[in-house]
PDB file of C-alpha atoms in Angstrom:
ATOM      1  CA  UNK S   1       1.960 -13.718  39.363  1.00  0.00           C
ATOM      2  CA  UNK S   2       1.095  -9.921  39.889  1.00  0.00           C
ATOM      3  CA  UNK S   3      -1.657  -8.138  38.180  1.00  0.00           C
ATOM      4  CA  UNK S   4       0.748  -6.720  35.556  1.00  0.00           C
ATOM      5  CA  UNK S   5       2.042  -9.859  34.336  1.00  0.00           C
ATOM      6  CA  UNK S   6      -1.482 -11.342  34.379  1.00  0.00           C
ATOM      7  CA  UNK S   7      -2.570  -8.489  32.331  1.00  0.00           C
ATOM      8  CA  UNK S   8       0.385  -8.929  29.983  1.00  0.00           C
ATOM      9  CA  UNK S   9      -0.674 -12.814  29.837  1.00  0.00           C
ATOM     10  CA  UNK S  10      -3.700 -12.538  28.867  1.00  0.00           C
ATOM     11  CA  UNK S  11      -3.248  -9.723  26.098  1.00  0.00           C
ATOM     12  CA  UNK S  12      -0.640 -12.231  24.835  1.00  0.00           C
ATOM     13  CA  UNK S  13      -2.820 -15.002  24.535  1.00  0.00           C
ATOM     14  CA  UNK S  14      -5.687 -13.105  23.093  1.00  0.00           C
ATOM     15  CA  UNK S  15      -3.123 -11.391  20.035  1.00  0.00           C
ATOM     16  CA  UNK S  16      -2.167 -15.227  19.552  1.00  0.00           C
ATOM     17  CA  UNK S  17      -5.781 -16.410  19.096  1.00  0.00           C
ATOM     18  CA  UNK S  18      -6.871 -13.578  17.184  1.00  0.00           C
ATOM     19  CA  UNK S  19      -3.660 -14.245  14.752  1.00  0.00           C
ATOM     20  CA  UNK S  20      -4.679 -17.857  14.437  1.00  0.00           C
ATOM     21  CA  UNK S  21      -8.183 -17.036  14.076  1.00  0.00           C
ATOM     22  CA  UNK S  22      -7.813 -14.528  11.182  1.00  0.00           C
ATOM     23  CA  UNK S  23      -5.299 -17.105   9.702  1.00  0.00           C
ATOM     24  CA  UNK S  24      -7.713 -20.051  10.289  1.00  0.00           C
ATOM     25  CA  UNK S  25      -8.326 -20.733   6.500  1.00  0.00           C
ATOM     26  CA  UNK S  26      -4.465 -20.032   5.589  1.00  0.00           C
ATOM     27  CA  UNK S  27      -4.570 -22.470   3.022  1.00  0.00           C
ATOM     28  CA  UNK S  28      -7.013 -20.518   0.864  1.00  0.00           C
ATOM     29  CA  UNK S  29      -3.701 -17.780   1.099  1.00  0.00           C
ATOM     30  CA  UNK S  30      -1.796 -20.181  -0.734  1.00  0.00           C
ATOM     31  CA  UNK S  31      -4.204 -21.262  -3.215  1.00  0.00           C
ATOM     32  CA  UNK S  32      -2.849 -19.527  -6.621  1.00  0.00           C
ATOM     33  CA  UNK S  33      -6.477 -20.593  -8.444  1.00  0.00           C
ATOM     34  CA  UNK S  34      -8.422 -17.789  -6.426  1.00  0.00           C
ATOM     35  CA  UNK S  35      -6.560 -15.197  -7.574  1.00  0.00           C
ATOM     36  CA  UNK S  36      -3.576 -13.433  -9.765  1.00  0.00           C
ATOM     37  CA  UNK S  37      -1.521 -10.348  -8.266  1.00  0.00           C
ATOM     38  CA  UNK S  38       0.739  -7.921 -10.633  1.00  0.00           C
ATOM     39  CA  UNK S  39       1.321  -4.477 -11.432  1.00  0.00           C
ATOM     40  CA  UNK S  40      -0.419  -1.848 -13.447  1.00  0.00           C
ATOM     41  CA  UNK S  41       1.289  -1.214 -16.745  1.00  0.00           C
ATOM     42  CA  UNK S  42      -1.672  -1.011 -19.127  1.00  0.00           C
ATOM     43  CA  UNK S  43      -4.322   1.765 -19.571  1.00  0.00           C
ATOM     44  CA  UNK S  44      -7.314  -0.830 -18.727  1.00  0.00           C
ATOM     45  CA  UNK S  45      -5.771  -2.054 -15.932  1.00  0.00           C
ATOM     46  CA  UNK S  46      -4.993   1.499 -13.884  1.00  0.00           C
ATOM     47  CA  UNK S  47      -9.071   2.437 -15.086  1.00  0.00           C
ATOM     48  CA  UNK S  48     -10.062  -0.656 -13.578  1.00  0.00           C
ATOM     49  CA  UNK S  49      -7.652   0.402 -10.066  1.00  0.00           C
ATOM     50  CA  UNK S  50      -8.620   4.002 -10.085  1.00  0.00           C
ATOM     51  CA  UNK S  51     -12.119   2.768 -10.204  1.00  0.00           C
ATOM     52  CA  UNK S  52     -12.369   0.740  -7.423  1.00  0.00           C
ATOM     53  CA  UNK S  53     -10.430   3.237  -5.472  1.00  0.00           C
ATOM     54  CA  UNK S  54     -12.852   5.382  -6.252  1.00  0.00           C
ATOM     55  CA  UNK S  55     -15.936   3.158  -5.341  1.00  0.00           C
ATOM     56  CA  UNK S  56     -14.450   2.668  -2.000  1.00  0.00           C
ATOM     57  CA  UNK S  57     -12.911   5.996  -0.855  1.00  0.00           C
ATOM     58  CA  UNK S  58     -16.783   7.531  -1.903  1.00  0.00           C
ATOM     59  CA  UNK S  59     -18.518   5.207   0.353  1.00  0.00           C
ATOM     60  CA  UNK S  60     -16.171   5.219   2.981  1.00  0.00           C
ATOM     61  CA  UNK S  61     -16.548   8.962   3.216  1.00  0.00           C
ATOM     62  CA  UNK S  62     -13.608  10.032   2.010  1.00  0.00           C
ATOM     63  CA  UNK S  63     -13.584  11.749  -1.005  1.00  0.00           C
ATOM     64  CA  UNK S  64     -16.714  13.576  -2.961  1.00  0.00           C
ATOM     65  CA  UNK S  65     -18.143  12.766  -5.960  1.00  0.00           C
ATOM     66  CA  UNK S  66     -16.718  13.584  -9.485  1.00  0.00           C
ATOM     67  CA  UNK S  67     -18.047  13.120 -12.666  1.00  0.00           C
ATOM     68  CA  UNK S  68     -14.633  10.573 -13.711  1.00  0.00           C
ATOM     69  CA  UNK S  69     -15.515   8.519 -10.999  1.00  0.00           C
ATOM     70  CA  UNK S  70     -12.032   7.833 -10.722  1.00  0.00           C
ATOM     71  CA  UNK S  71      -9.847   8.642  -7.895  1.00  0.00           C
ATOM     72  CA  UNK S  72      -5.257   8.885  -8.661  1.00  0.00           C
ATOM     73  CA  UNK S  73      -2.745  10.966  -7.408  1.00  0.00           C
ATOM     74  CA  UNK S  74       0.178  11.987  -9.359  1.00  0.00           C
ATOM     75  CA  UNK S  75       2.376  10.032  -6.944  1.00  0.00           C
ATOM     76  CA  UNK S  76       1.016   6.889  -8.501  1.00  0.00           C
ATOM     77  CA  UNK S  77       2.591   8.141 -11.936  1.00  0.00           C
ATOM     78  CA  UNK S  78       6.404   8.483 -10.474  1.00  0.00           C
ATOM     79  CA  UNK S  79       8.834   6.110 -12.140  1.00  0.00           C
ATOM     80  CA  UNK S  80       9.392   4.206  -8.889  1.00  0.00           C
ATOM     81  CA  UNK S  81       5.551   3.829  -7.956  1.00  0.00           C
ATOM     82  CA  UNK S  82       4.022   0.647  -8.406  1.00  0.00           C
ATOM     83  CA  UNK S  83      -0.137   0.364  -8.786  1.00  0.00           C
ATOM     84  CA  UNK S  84      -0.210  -3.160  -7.698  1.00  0.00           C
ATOM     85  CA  UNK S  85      -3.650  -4.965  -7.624  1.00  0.00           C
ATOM     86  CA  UNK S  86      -4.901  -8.810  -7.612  1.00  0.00           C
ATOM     87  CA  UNK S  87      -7.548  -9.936  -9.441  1.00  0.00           C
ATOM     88  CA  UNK S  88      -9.623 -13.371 -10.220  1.00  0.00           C
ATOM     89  CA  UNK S  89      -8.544 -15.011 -13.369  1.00  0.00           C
ATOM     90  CA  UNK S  90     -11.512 -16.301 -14.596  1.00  0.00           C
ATOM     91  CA  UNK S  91     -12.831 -13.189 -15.154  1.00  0.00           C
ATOM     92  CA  UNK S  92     -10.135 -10.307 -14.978  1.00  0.00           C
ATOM     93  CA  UNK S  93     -12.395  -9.106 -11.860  1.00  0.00           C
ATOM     94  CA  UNK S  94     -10.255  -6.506  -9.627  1.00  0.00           C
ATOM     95  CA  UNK S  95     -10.710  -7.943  -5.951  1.00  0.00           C
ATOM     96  CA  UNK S  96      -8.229  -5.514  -4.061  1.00  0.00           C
ATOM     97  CA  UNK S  97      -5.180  -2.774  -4.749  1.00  0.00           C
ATOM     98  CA  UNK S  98      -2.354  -0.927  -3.108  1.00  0.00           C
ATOM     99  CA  UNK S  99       0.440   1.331  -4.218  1.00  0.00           C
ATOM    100  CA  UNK S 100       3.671   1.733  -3.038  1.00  0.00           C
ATOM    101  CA  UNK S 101       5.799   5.225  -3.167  1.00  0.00           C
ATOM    102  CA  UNK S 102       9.131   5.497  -3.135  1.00  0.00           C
ATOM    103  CA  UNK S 103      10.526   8.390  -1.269  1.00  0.00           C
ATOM    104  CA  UNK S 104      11.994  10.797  -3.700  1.00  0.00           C
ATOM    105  CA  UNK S 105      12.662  14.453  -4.079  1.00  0.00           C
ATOM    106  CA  UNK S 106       9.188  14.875  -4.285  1.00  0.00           C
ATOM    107  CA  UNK S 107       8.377  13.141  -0.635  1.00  0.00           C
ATOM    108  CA  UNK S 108       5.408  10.814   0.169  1.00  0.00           C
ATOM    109  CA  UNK S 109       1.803  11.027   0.331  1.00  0.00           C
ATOM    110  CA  UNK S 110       2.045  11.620   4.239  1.00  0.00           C
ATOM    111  CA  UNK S 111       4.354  14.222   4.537  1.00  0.00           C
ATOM    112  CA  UNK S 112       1.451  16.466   4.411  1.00  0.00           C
ATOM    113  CA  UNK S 113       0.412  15.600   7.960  1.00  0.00           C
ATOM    114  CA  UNK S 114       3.058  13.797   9.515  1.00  0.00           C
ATOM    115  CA  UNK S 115       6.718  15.283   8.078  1.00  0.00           C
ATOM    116  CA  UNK S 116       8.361  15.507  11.280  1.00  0.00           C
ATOM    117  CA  UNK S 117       7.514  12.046  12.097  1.00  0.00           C
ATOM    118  CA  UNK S 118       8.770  10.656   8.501  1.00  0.00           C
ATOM    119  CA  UNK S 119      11.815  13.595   8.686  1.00  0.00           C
ATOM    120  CA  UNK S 120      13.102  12.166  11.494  1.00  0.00           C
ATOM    121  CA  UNK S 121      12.798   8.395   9.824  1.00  0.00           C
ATOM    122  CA  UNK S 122      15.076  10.272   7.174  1.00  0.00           C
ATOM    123  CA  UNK S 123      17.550  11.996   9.114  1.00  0.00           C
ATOM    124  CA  UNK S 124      18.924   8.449  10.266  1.00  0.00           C
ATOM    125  CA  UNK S 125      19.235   7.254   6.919  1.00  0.00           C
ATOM    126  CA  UNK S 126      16.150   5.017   6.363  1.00  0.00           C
ATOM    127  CA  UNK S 127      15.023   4.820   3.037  1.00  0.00           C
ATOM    128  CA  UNK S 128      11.231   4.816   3.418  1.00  0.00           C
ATOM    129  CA  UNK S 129       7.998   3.778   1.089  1.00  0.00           C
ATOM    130  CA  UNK S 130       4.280   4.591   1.615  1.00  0.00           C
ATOM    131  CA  UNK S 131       1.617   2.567   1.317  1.00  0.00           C
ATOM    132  CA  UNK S 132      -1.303   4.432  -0.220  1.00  0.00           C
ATOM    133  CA  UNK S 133      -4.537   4.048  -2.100  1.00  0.00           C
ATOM    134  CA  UNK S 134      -5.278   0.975  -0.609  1.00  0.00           C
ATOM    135  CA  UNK S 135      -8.862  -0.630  -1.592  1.00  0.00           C
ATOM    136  CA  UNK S 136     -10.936  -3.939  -1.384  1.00  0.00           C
ATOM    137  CA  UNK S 137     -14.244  -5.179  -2.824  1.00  0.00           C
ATOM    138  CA  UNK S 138     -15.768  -7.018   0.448  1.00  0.00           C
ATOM    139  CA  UNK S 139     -16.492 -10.595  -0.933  1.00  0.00           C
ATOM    140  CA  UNK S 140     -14.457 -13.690   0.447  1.00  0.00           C
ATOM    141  CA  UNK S 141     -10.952 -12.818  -1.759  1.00  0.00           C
ATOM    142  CA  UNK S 142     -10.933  -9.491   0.403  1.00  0.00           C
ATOM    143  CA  UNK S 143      -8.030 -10.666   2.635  1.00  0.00           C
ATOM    144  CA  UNK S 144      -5.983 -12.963   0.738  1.00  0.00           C
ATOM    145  CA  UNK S 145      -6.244 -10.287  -2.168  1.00  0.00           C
ATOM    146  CA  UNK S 146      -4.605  -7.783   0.540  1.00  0.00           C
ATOM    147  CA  UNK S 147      -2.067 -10.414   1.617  1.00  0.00           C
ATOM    148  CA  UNK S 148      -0.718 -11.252  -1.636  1.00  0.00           C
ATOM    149  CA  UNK S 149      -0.622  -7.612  -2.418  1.00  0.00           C
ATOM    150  CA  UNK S 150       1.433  -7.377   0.513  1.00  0.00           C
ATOM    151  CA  UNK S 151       3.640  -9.887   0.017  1.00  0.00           C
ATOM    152  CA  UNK S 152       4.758  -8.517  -3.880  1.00  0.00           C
ATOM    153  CA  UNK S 153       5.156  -4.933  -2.608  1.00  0.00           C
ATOM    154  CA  UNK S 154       7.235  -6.088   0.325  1.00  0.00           C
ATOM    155  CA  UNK S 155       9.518  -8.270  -2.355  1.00  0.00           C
ATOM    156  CA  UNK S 156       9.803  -4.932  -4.516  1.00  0.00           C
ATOM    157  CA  UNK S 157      10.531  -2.737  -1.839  1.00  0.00           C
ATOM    158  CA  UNK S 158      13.408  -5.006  -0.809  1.00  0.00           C
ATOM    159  CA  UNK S 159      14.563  -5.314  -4.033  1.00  0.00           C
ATOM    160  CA  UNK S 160      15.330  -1.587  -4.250  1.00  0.00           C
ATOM    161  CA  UNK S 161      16.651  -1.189  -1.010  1.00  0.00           C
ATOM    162  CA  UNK S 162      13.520   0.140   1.432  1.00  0.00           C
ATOM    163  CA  UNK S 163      14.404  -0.236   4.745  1.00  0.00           C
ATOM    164  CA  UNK S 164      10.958   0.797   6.520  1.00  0.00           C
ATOM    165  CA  UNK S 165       7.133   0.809   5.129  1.00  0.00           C
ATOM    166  CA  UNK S 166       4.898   3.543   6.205  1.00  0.00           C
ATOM    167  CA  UNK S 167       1.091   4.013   6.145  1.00  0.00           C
ATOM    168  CA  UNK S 168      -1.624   6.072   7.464  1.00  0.00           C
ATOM    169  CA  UNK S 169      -4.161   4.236   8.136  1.00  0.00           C
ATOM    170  CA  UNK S 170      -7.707   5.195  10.215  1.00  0.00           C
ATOM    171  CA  UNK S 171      -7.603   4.330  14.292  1.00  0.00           C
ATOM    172  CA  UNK S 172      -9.775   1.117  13.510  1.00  0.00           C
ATOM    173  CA  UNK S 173      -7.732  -0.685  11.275  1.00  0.00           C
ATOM    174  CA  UNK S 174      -4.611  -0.340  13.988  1.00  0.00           C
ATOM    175  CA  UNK S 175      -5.381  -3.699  15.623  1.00  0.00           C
ATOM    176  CA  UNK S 176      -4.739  -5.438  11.864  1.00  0.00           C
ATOM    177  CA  UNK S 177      -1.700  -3.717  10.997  1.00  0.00           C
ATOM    178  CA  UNK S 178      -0.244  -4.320  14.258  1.00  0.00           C
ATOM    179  CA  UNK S 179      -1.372  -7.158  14.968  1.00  0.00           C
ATOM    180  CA  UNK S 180      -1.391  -9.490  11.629  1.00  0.00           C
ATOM    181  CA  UNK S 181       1.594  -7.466   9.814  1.00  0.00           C
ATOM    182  CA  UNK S 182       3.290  -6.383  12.786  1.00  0.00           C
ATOM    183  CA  UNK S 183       3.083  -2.220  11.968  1.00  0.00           C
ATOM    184  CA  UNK S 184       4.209  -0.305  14.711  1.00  0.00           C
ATOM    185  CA  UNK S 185       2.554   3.249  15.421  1.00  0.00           C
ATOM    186  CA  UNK S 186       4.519   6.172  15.182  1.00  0.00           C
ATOM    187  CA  UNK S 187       2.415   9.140  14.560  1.00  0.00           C
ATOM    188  CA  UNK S 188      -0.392  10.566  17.010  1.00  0.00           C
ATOM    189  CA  UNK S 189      -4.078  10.228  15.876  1.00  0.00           C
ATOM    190  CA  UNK S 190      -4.593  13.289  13.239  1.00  0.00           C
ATOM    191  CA  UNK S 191      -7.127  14.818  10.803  1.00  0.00           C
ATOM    192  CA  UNK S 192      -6.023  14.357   7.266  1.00  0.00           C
ATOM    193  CA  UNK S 193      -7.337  17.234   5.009  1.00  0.00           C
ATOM    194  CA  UNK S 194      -7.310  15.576   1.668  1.00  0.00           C
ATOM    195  CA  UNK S 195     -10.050  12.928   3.213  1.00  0.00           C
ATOM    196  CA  UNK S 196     -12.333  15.585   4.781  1.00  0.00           C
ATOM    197  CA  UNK S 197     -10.346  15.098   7.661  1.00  0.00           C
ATOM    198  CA  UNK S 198     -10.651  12.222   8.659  1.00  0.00           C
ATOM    199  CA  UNK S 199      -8.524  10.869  11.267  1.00  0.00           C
ATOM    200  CA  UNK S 200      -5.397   8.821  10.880  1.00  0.00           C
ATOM    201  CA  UNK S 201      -2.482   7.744  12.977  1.00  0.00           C
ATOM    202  CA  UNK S 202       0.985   6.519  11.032  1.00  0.00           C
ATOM    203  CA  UNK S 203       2.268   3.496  11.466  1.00  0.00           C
ATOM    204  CA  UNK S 204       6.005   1.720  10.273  1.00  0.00           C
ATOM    205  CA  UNK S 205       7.315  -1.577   9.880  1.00  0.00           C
ATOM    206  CA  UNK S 206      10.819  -2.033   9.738  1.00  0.00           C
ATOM    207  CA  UNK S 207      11.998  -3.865   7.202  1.00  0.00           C
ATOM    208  CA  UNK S 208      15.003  -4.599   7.879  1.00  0.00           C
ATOM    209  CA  UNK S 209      14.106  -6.617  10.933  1.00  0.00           C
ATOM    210  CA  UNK S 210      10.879  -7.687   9.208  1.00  0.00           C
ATOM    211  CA  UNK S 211      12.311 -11.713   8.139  1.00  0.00           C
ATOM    212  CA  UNK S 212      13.293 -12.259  11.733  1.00  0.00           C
ATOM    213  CA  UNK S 213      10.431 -10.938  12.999  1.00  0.00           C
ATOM    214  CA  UNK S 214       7.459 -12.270  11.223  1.00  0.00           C
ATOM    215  CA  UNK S 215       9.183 -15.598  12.304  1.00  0.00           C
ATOM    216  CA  UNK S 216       9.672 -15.001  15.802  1.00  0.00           C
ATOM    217  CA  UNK S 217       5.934 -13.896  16.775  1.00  0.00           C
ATOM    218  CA  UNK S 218       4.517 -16.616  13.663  1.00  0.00           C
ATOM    219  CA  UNK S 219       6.572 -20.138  14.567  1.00  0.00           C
ATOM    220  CA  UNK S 220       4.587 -20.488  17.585  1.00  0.00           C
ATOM    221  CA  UNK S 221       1.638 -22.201  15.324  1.00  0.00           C
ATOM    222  CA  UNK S 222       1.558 -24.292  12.084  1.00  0.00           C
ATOM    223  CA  UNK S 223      -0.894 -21.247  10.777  1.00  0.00           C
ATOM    224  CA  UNK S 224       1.336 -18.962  11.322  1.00  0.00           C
ATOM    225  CA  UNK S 225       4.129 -20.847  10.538  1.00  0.00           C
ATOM    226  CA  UNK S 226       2.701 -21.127   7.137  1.00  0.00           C
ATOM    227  CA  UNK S 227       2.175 -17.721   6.742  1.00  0.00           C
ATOM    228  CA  UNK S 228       5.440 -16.403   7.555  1.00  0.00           C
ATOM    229  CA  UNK S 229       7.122 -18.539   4.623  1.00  0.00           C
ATOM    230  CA  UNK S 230       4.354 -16.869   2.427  1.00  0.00           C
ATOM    231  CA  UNK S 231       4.479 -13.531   3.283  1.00  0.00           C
ATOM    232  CA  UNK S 232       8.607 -13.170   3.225  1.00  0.00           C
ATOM    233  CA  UNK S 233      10.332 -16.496   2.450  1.00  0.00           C
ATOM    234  CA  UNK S 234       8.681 -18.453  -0.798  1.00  0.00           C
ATOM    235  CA  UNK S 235       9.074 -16.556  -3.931  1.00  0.00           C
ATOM    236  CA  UNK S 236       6.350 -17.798  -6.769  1.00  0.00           C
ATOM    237  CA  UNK S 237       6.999 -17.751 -10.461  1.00  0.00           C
ATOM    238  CA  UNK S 238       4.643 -14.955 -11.356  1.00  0.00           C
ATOM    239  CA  UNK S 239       6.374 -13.129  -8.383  1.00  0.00           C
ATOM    240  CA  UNK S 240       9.898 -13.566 -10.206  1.00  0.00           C
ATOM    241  CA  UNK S 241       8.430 -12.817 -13.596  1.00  0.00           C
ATOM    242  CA  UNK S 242       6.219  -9.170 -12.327  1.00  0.00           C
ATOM    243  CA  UNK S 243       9.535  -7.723 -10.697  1.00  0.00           C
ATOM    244  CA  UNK S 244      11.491  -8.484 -13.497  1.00  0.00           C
ATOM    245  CA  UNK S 245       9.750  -6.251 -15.572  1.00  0.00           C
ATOM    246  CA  UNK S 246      10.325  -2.497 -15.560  1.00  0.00           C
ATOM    247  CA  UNK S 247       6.750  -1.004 -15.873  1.00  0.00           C
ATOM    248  CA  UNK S 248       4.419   1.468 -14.122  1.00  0.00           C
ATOM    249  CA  UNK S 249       2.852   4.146 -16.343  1.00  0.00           C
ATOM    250  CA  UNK S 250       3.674   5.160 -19.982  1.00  0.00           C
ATOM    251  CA  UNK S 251       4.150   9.074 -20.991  1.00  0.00           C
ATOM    252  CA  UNK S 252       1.224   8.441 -23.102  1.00  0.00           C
ATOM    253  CA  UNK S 253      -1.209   7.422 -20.040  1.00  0.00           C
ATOM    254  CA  UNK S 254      -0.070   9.683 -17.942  1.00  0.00           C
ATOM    255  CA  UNK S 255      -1.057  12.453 -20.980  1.00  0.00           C
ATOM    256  CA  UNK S 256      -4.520  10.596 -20.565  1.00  0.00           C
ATOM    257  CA  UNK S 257      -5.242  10.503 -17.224  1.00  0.00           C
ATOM    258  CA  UNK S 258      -3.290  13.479 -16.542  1.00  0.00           C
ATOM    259  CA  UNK S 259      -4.330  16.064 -19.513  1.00  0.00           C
ATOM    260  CA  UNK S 260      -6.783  14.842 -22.004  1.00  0.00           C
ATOM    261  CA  UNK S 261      -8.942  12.309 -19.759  1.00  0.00           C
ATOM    262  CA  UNK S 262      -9.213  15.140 -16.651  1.00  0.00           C
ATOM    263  CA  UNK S 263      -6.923  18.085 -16.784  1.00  0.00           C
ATOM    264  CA  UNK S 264      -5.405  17.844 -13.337  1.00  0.00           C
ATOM    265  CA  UNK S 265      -1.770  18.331 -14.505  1.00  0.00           C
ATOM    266  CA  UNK S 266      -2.199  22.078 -13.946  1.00  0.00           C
ATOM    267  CA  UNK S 267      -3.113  22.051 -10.359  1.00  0.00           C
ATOM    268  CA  UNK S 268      -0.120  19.726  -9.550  1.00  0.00           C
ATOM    269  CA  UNK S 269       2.466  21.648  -7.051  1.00  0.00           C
ATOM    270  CA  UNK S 270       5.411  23.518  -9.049  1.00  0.00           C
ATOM    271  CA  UNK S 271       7.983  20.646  -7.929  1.00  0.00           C
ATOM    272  CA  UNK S 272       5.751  17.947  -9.560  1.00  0.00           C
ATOM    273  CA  UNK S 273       4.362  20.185 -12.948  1.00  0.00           C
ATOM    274  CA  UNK S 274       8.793  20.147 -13.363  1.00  0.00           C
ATOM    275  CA  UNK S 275       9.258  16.620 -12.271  1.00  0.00           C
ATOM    276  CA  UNK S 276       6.856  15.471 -14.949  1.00  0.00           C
ATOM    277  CA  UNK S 277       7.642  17.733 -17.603  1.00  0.00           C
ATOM    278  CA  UNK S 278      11.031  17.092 -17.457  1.00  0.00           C
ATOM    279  CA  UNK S 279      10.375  12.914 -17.695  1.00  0.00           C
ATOM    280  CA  UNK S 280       7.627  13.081 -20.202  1.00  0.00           C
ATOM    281  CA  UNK S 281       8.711  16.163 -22.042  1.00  0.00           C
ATOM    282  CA  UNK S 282       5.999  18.563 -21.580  1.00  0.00           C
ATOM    283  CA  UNK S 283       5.505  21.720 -21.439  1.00  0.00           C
ATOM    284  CA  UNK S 284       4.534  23.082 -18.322  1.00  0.00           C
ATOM    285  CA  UNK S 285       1.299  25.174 -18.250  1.00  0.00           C
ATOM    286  CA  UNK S 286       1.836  29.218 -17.248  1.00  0.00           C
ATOM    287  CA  UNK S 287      -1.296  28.855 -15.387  1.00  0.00           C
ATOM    288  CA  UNK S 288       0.269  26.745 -12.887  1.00  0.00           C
ATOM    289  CA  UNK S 289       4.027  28.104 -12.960  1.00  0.00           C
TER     290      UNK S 289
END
């Protein structure tokens, strides 16, 4: 065996035992008494989201201080959007949350830095969703919190016909995504202005692939065989019953967090101050037009 294959070997082996290793206490994944996942459709519940984005995107460095203590984007408030967070039911306690964007007239999150990358996606047809606002309390429902999350988002996304996920995510978290959901970078490292620049690097997964996939690098042990049929094969009850319901947020919340909670609605690009006025039936500020 030459060096190069030795090399390839090894990294093989090592992926595997860091896949079973992270997976090590899969049953815990499995184990609906932890924790609840659904979507956002009441005022309470996006607070509770916006807050712990917050929390984390201000100690991460991301984002400054503001007197809310609430961090949203108007991209969470699009008809197609879904907050989706999961929770501990003995106490209602957020543990982790993610939403997913549906690429629209009004584009993703990411086409601000990377366009040409997600363009191209686009010009052959795909129909893409984003991954954004994605936060975690650290305590010991961290992961499978993130996992479930996953796993409801991927269901929607299928349901309405998304053939690729994207996500910029910092340099650091690249071995995860590619190595546990099976992401595949697309877009060189870059600064990303609306987080003080922090660097990012996108990253896809193919959905349409994705069942086939997940199986072929997961049936090689019980761990991960168990985790495959979670992530993209079993379909729970409460899964059934959240993507049944048509919900994400109300006219009157978005009036609240939009206009009378913190004003932003003004400062939203002219595309968006239409979009919204048009669905909710405002009238659009002359400041901003």
């Amino acid at each position: 065996m030459n060096s190069c294959s030795k090399e390839k070997s090894l990294k093989s082996k090592l992926c595997w035992e860091k896949r079973r290793f992270i997976l090590s206490k899969i049953p815990d994944l499995v184990n609906k008494n932890n924790f609840r996942v659904k979507f956002a459709s009441k005022r309470k519940e996006f607070l509770n989201v916006f807050s712990l984005v917050y929390d984390r995107y201000l100690k991460s460095g991301y984002i400054k201080p503001n007197e809310k203590k609430l961090f949203y984007t108007p991209y969470q408030a699009l008809p197609d959007s879904r907050v989706c967070f999961a929770y501990n039911p003995s106490d209602k306690r957020i543990l982790s949350t993610a939403t997913i964007v549906i690429d629209s007239e009004l584009g993703l999150p990411s086409d601000s830095i990377y366009k040409k990358e997600i363009d191209n996606l686009r010009s052959k047809g795909r129909k893409l969703a984003e991954i954004s606002c994605l936060a975690a309390k650290h305590d010991i429902h961290y992961r499978n919190g993130i996992f479930s999350i996953f796993r409801l988002i991927y269901r929607y996304a299928c349901q309405k016909g998304v053939t690729d996920f994207i996500i910029s995510i910092r340099p650091k978290h690249k071995k995860f995504y590619e190595e546990i959901l099976l992401f595949k970078q697309i877009g060189q490292e870059k600064p990303h202005k609306s987080y003080f620049n922090t660097l990012v690097v996108l990253e896809r997964l193919d959905l349409t692939v994705g069942y086939e996939y997940f199986y072929k690098i997961y049936n090689e042990f019980p761990e991960g065989k168990i985790f495959a049929d979670f992530f993209v094969h079993i379909d729970y009850l409460d899964d059934i019953l959240e993507l049944s319901k048509v919900r994400n947020m109300s006219a009157k919340d978005f009036w609240f967090f939009f206009m009378d909670y913190w004003t932003i609605f003004p400062s939203f690009p002219p595309q968006f101050q239409k979009f919204f006025s048009l669905k909710f039936d405002m009238i659009m500020c002359e400041e901003a037009a």
